[in-house]
XYZ file of C-alpha atoms in Angstrom:
633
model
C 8.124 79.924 104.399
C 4.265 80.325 104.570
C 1.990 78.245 102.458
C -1.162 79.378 100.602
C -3.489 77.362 103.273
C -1.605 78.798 106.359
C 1.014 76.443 107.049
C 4.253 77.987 108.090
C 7.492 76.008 108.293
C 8.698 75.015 111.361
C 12.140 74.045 112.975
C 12.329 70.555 111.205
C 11.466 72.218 107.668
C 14.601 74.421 107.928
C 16.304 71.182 109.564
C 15.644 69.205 106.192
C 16.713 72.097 103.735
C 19.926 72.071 106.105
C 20.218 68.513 105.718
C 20.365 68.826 101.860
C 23.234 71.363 101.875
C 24.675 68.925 104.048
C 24.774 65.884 102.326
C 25.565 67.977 99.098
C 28.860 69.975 100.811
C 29.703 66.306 102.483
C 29.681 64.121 98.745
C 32.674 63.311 96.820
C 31.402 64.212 93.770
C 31.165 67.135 91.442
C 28.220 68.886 92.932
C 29.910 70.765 95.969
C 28.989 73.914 96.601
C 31.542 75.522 99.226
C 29.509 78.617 99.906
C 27.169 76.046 101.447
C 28.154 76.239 105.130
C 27.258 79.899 105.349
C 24.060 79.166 103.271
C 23.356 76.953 105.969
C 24.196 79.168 108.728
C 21.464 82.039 106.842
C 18.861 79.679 107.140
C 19.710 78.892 110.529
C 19.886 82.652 111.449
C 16.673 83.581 110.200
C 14.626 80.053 112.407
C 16.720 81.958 115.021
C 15.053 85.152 114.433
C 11.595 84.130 114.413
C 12.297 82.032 117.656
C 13.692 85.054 119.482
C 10.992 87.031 117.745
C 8.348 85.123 119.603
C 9.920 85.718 123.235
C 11.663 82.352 122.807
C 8.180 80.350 123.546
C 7.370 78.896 120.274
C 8.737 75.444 120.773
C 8.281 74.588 116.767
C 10.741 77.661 115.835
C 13.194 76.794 118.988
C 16.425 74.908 116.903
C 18.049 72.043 118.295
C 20.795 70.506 119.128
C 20.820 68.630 115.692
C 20.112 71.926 113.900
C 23.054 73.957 115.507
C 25.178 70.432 114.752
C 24.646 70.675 111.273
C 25.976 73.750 110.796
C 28.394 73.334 113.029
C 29.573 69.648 110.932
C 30.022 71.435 107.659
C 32.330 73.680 109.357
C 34.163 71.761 110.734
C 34.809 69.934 107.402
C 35.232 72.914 105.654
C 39.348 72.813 105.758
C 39.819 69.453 104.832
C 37.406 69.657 102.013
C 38.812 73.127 100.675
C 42.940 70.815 100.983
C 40.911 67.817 98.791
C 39.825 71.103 96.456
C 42.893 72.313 96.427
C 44.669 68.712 95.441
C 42.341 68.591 92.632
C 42.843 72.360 91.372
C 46.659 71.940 91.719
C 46.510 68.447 89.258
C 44.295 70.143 86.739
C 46.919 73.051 87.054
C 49.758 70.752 86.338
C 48.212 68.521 83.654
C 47.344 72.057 81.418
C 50.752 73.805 82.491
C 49.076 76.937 83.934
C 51.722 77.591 86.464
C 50.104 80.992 87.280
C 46.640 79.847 87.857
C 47.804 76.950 90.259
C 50.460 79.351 91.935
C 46.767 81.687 92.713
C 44.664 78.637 93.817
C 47.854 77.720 96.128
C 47.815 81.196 97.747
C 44.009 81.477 98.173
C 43.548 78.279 99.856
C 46.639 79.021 101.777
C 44.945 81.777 102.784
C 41.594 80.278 104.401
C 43.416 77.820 106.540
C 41.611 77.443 109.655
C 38.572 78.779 108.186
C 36.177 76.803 108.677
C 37.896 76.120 112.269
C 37.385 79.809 112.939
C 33.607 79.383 111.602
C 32.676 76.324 113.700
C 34.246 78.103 116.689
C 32.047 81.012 115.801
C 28.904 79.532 115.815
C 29.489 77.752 118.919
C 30.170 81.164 120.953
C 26.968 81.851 119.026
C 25.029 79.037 120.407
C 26.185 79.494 124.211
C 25.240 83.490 123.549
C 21.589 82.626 122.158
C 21.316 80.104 125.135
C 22.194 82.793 127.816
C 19.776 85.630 125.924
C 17.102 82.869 126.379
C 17.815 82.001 129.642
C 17.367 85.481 130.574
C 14.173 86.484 128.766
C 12.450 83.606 130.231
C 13.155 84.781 133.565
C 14.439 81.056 134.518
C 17.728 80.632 136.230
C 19.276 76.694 135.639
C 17.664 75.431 138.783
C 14.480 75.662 138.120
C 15.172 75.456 134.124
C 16.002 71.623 135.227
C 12.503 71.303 137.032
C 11.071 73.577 134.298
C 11.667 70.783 131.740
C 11.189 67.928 134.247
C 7.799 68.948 134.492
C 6.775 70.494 131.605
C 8.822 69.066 128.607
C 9.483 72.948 127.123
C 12.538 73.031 124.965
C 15.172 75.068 125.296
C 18.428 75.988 123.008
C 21.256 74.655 124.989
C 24.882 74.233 124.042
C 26.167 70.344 124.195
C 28.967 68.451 124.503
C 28.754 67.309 121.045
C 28.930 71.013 119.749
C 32.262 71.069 121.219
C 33.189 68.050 119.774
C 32.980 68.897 116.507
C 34.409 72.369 117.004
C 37.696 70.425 118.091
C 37.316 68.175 115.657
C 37.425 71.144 113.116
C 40.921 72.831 114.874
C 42.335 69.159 114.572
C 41.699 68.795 111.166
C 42.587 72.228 110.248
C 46.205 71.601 109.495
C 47.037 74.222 111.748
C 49.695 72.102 113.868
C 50.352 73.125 117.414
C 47.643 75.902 116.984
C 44.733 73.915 116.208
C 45.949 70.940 119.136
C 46.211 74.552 121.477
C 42.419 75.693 120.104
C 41.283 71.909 120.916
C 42.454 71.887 124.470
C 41.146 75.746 124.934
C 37.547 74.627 123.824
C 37.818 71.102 125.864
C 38.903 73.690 129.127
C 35.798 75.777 128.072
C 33.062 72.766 128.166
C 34.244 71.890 131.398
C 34.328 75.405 132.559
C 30.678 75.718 131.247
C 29.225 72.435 132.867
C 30.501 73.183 136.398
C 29.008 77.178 136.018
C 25.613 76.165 134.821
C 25.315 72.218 135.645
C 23.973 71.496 132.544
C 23.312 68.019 132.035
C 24.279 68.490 128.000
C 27.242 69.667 128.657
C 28.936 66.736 130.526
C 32.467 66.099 129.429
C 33.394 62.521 127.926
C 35.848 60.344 126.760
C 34.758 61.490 123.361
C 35.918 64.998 123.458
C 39.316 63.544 125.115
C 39.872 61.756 122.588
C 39.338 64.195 119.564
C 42.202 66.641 122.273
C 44.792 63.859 122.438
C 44.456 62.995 118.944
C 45.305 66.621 117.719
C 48.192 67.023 119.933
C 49.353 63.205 118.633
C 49.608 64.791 115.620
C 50.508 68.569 115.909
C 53.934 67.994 114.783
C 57.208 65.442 115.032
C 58.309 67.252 118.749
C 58.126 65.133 121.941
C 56.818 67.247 124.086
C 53.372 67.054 121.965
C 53.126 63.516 122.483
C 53.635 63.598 126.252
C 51.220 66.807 126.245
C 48.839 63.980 125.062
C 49.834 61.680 127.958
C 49.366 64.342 130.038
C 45.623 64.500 128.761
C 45.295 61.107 129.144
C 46.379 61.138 132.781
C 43.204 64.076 133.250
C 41.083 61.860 131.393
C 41.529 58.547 133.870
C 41.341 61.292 136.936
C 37.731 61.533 135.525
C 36.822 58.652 133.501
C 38.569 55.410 134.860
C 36.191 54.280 137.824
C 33.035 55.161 135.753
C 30.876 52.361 134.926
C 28.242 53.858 131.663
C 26.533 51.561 128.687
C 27.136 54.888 126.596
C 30.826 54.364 124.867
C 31.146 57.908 125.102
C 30.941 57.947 128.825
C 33.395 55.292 129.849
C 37.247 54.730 129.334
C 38.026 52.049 126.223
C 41.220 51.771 124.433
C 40.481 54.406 122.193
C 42.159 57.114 124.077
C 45.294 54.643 125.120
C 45.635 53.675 121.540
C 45.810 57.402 120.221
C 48.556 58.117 122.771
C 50.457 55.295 121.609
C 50.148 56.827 118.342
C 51.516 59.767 119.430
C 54.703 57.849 120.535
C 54.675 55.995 117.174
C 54.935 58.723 115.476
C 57.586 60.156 117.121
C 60.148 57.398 116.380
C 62.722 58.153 114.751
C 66.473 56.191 113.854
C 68.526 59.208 115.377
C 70.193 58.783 118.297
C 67.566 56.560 120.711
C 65.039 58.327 119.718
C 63.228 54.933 118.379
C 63.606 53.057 121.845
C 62.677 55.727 123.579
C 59.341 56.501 121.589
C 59.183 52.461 121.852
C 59.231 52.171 125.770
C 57.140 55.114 126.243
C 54.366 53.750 124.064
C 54.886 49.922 125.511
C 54.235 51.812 128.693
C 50.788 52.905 127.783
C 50.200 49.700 126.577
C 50.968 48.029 130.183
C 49.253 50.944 132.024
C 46.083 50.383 129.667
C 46.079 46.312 130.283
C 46.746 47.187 134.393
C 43.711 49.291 133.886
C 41.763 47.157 132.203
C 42.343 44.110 134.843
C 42.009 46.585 137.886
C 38.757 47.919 136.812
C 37.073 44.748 135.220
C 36.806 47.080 132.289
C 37.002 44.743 129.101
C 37.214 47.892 126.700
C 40.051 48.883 127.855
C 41.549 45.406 127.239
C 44.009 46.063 124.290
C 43.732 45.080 120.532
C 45.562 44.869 117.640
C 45.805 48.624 116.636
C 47.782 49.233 120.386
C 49.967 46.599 119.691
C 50.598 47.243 116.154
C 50.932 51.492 117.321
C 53.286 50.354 119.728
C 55.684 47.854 117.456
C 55.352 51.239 114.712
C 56.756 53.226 118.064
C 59.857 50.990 118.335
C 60.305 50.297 114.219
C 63.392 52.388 114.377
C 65.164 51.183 117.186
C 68.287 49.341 117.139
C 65.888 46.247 119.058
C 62.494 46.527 117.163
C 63.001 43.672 115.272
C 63.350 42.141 118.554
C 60.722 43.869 120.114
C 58.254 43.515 117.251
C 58.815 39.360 117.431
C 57.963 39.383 121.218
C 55.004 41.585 120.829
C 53.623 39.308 117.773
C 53.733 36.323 120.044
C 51.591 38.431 122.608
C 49.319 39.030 120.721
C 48.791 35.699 119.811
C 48.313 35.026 123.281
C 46.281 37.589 123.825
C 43.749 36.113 121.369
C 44.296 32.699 122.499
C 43.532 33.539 125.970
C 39.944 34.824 124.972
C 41.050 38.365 123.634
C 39.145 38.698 119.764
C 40.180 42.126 119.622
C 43.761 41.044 119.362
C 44.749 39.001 116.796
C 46.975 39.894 114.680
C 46.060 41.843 111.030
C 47.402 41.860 107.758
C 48.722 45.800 108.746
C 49.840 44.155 112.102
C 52.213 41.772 110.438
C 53.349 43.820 107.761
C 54.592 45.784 110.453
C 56.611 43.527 111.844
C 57.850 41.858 109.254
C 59.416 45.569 108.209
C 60.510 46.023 112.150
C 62.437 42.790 111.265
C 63.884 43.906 108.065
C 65.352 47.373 109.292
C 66.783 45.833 111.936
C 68.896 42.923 110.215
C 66.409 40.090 111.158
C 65.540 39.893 107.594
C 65.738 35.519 107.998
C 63.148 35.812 110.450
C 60.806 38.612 108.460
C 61.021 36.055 105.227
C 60.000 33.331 107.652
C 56.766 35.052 108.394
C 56.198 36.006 105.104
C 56.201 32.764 104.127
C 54.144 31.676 107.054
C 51.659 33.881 105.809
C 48.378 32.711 103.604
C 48.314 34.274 100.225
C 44.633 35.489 100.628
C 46.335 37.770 103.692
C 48.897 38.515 101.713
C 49.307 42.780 100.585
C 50.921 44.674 98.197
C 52.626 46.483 101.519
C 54.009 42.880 102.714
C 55.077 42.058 99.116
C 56.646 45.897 99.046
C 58.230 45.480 102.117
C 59.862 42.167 101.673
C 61.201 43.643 98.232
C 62.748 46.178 100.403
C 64.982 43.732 102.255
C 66.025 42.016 98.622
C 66.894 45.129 97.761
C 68.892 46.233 100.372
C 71.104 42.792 99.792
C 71.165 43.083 96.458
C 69.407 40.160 96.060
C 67.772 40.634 92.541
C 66.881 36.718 91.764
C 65.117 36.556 95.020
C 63.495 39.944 94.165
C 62.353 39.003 90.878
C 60.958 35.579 91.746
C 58.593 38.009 94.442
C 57.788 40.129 91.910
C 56.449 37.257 89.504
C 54.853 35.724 92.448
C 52.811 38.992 92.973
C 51.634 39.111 89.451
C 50.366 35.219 89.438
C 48.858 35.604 92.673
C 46.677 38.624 91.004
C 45.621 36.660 88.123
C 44.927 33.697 90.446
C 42.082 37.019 91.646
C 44.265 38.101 94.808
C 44.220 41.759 93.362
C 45.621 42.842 96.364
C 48.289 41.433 95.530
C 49.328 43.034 92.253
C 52.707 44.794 91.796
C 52.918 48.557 91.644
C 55.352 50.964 90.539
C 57.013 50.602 93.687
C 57.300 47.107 93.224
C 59.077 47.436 89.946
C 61.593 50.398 90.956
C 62.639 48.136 94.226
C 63.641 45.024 91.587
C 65.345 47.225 89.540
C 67.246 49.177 92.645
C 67.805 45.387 93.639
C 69.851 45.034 90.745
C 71.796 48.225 90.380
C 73.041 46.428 93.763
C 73.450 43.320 92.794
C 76.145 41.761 90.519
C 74.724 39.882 87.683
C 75.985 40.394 84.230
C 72.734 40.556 82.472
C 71.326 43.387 85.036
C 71.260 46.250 82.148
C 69.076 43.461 80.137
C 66.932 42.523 82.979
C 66.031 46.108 84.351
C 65.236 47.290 80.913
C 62.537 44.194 80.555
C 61.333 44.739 83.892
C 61.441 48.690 82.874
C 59.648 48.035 79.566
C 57.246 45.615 81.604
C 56.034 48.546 84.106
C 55.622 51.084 81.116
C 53.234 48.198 78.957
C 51.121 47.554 82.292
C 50.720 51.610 82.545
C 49.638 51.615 79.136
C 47.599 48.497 78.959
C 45.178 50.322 82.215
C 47.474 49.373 85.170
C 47.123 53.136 86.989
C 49.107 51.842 89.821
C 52.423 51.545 87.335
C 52.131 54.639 86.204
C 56.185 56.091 85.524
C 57.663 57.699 87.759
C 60.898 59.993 87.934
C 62.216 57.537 91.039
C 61.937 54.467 88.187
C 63.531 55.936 85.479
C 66.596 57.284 87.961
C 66.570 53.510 89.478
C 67.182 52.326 85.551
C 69.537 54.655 84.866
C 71.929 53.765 87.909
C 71.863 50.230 87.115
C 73.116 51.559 83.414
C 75.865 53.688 84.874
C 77.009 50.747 87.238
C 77.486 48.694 84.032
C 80.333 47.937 82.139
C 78.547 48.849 78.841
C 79.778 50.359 76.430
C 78.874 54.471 75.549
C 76.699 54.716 78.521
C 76.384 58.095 79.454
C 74.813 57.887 75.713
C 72.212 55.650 76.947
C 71.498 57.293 80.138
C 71.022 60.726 78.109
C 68.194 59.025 76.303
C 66.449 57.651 79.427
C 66.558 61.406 80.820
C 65.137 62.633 77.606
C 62.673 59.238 77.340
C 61.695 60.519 80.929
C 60.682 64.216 79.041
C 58.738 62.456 77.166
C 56.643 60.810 79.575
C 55.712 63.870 81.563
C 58.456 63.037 84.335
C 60.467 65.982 84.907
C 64.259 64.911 85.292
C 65.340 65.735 89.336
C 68.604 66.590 90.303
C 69.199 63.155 91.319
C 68.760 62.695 87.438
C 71.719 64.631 86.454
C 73.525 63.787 89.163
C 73.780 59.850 87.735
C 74.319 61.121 84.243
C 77.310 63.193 85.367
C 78.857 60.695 87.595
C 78.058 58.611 84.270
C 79.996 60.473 82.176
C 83.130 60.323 84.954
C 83.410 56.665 84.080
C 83.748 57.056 80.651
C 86.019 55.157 77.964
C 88.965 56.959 76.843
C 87.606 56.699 73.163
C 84.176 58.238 74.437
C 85.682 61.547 76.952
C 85.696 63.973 74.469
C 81.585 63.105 74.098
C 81.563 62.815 77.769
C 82.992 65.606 78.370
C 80.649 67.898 76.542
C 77.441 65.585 77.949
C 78.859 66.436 81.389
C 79.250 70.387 81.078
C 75.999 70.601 79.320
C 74.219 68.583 82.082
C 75.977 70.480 84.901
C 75.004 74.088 82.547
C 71.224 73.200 82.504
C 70.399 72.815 86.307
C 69.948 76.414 86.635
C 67.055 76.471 83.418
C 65.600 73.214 84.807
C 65.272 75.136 88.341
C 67.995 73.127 90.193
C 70.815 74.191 92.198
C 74.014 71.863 92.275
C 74.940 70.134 95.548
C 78.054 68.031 97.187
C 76.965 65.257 95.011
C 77.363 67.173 91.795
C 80.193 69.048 92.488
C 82.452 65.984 93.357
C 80.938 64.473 90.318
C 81.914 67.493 88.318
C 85.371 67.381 90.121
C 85.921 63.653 88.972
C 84.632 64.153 85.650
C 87.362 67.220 84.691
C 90.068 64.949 86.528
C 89.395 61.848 84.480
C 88.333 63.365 80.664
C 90.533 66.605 80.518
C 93.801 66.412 78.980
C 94.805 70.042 79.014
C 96.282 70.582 81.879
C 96.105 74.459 81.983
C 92.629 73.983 81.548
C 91.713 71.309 83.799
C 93.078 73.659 86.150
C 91.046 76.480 85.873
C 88.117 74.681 85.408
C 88.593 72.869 88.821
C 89.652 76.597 90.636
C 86.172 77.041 89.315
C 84.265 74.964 90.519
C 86.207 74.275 93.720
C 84.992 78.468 94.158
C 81.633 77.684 93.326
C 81.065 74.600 95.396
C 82.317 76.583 98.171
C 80.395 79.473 97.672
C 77.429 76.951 97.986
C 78.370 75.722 100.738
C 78.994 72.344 99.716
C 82.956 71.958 100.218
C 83.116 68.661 102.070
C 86.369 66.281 103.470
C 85.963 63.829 100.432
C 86.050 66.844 98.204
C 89.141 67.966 99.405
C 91.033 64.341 99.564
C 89.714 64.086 96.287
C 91.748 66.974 95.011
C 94.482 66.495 97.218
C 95.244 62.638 95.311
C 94.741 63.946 91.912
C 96.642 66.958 91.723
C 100.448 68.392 92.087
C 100.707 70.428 95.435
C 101.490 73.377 92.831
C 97.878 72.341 90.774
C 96.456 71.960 94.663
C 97.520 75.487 95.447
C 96.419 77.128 92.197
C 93.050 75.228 92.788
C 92.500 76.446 96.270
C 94.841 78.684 97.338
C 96.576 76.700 99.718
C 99.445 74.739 100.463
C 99.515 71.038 100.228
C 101.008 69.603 103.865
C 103.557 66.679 103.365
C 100.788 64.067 104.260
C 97.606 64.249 102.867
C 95.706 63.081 105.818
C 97.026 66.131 107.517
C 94.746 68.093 105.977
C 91.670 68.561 107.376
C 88.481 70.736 106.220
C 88.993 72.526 109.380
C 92.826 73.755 109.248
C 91.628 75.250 105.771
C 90.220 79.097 106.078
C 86.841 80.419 107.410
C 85.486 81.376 104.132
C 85.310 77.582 102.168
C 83.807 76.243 105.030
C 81.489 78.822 106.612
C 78.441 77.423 105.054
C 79.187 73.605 105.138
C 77.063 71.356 106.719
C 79.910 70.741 109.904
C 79.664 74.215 109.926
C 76.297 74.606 110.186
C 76.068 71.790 113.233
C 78.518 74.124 115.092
């Protein structure tokens, strides 16, 4: 820190070592170095030192605002960069099998949540302390601090907006939910708090730290209430912000903030009850309330572009009318950019949007239409996904596969964009476990086969996945073929083999396989049935409704002792109930199948004269107590 001629280094000599750690903490790459931030901060502590050291008068050792920000910025990236750590650690973990070691790295990181949240917030109390100690050692109350550096140019350390925009930005990004959205709004209370007790001129609120508030509560969690606490900001924000007229972004109202509310709403749509139209109307509201603004004002930022109209068609995309909704708002947009408007016309993400809008709620003529309208150099692997989707739903696996070929000339044509994924593969074969042609076992083995060669042949993006191999293996149970719970056995041990850990969705199909069985085959059924159903507890799985009525059918259809077939179904009927899985179908299920005296050995109870009489409800407390229409009571 001193040289051999004299020279002694000076605030913008710590500033560039800073800088280094900086850059070196920010990179992507292998050189990180997380102890870095407090490295930084030790550095900054000791130009601290020396300043206060020297009265607070030498204006090379004072630190400034960009000093104190650096610090503060690798804070405030701290948590996200220890979750991207953690990612990596937990892949490594997985690829060498050292459940132990990933189960520790899982618990330690688990642990620091919010640290570097808790850091940033640190320094800043930090900052406004030093600035206060200064302020008092000098002798200089703010008054005449303002003429002070009016007149003179001194420097002083002085806490700034900015500081407390990257402290909130580091509670948003924490990943600590409501609390983080909570420490966000505490710290934007606490600038304004500050500005009106000392006047500083640095520590003027703006839009900017508004906007990093609203956009942690937009995403705090799924609840409602979050996304109108963000409203709410956004009604504080206009209070101050909407009549001011600044060439500094930061100072003025622009869509920014309207857009991040409407996100808010977006994500809070949802297909249950109206939640979706609601979510929809209240973010089509912000939209008209920013574009009244706008007009009102003569404020062309806050004219609206084609993230607020794409947020607010994502807000309705579960509602009963968002294909509807998404269509008029398309057109608008249109408009919008017709009428002078750049801002809003209409993206690739815009209309893959709406094309989905269209295809979830039945409008899937009209979402083909704009496909199809579309140019193939717009064209994404999302739009080609998404349209996939709707053959798939409608069992429409010619229609499917013609996409699917489409995407893979397009790519060699050079639209690489456009190249099929695993996705994109499981949705053709899903297509035809749906559909009803008779070469479909043929057809989603080639297309099966096809993803597996592109994996191998460099194609990352078709790498296998559990979801394919389950997609295959339904279209081989729908199938008429011959020994097939045989050849779904070897898919689930073909799946082993490729690293792809069978789910219980897996066994699930090969059981309900084996239910369908020939009579020449049940006795090998029968056994690849019980062994399945035997192995979810050494595979880590625990049996639900589906398996259990699977189970059910499978001792109904292949056991031929009837003493047997009994007792195995007492068991199981006992087991699925201790689970908490006894269902209606279950129970109709047993009641069609079975002699009332079978019926009552199986469950204890009486068989009414009609079956429909009997109802999960009439039967006693105990089967039923942990049932899902239970649970809802």
């Amino acid at each position: 820190e001193k040289s051999e001629n004299g020279a002694t280094a000076d605030v913008y000599s710590y500033t560039i070592v800073m800088n280094a750690m900086q850059r070196r903490f920010l990179s992507g790459n292998g050189d990180r170095y997380m102890k870095d931030p407090q490295r930084a901060e030790e550095l900054l502590a000791r130009l601290v030192r020396k300043y206060e050291e020297s009265g607070f008068t030498n204006g090379k050792l004072c630190p400034t605002n960009v000093t104190f920000g650096t610090v503060l910025s690798m804070y405030a990236a701290a948590d996200r960069l220890r979750k991207e750590n953690l990612s990596m650690n937990q892949s490594r973990s997985w690829l060498s099998r050292n459940v132990e070691a990933s189960t520790q790295r899982i618990v330690s990181d688990v642990e620091y949540l919010g640290w570097g949240a808790e850091n940033a917030e640190r320094v800043l109390e930090w900052i406004i302390g030093l600035s206060e100690r200064e302020r008092r050692s000098r002798g200089i109350d703010s008054a005449d601090e303002s003429r002070h550096r009016a007149n003179d140019h001194d420097i002083f350390i002085r806490p700034c907006v900015q500081h407390f925009v990257t402290t909130c930005h580091a509670w948003a990004n924490s990943g600590k939910g409501i609390e983080g959205a909570e420490r966000c709004e505490s710290l934007k209370n606490r600038n304004i708090s500050l500005y009106n007790s000392t006047g500083y001129a640095e520590l003027r609120p703006n839009v900017l730290l508004f906007g990093v508030v609203i956009d942690a509560w937009a995403k705090a969690n799924e609840e409602v209430e979050s996304a109108e606490h963000a409203e709410g900001l956004l009604d504080e924000a206009e209070k101050l912000f909407l009549h001011t007229h600044s060439s500094n972004p930061n100072e003025r109202l622009s869509n920014i903030v309207y857009n991040q509310v409407i996100d808010a709403w977006s994500r809070r749509s949802s297909p249950k009850d109206d939640a979706g139209t609601m979510a929809g109307n209240r973010a089509e509201n912000v939209l008209r309330r920013m574009m009244d603004n706008s007009r009102n004002t003569g404020n062309e930022h806050m004219m609206p572009d084609v993230i607020s109209y794409t947020g607010v068609i994502k807000a309705y995309i579960d509602s009963p009318v968002g294909g509807e909704k998404a269509l008029e708002l398309l057109d608008e947009m249109n408009n919008e950019y017709m009428n002078g408007n750049r801002g809003a016309k209409p993206d690739t993400k815009a209309k893959s949007v709406v094309i989905d809008a269209c295809i979830k709620s039945g409008l899937s003529t009209e979402a083909f239409r704009l496909f199809s309208d579309i140019d193939d150099s717009e064209k994404s692997i999302v739009m080609f996904n998404t349209i996939l989707t709707a053959y798939k739903n409608e069992g429409r696996c010619y229609e499917a596969e013609s996409i699917l070929r489409n995407m893979i000339a397009l790519s060699e044509e050079g639209y690489r964009n456009c190249s099929p994924n695993i996705l994109s593969y499981y949705l053709c074969i899903v297509a035809l476990s749906k559909g009803k042609a008779e070469d479909r076992v043929t057809r989603a083995r080639l297309l099966f086969n096809e993803t597996i060669q592109r994996y191998r042949d460099g194609d990352s993006s078709c790498e296998p996945s559990v979801d394919l191999f389950n997609a295959l293996a339904v279209v081989i149970s729908h199938s008429e073929m011959p020994c097939r719970e045989n050849e779904v056995l070897t898919l689930l041990e073909e799946m082993e083999a490729n690293g792809c850990n069978p789910t219980l969705e897996s066994f699930n199909i090969l059981i309900h396989t084996c239910s369908r069985s020939e009579e020449n085959n049940m006795r090998n059924a029968l056994q690849i049935a019980a062994s399945a159903y035997n192995a979810l507890d050494a595979a880590g799985l625990t049996a639900d409704s589906v398996t259990y009525l699977s189970m059910i059918r499978v001792i109904l259809n292949l056991m031929n002792d009837s003493e047997g077939k009994v007792q195995a179904l007492a068991a199981l009927f006992r087991k699925c109930c201790e689970g908490g899985f006894l269902n209606q179908h279950m129970i109709n299920i047993l009641a069609q199948n079975t002699s009332e005296d079978d019926f009552q050995s199986i469950t204890g109870v009486v068989l009414p004269g009609r079956i429909d009489a009997l109802q999960i409800e009439s039967l006693p407390f105990e089967w039923r107590q942990n049932s899902t229409s239970q649970r809802k009571n």
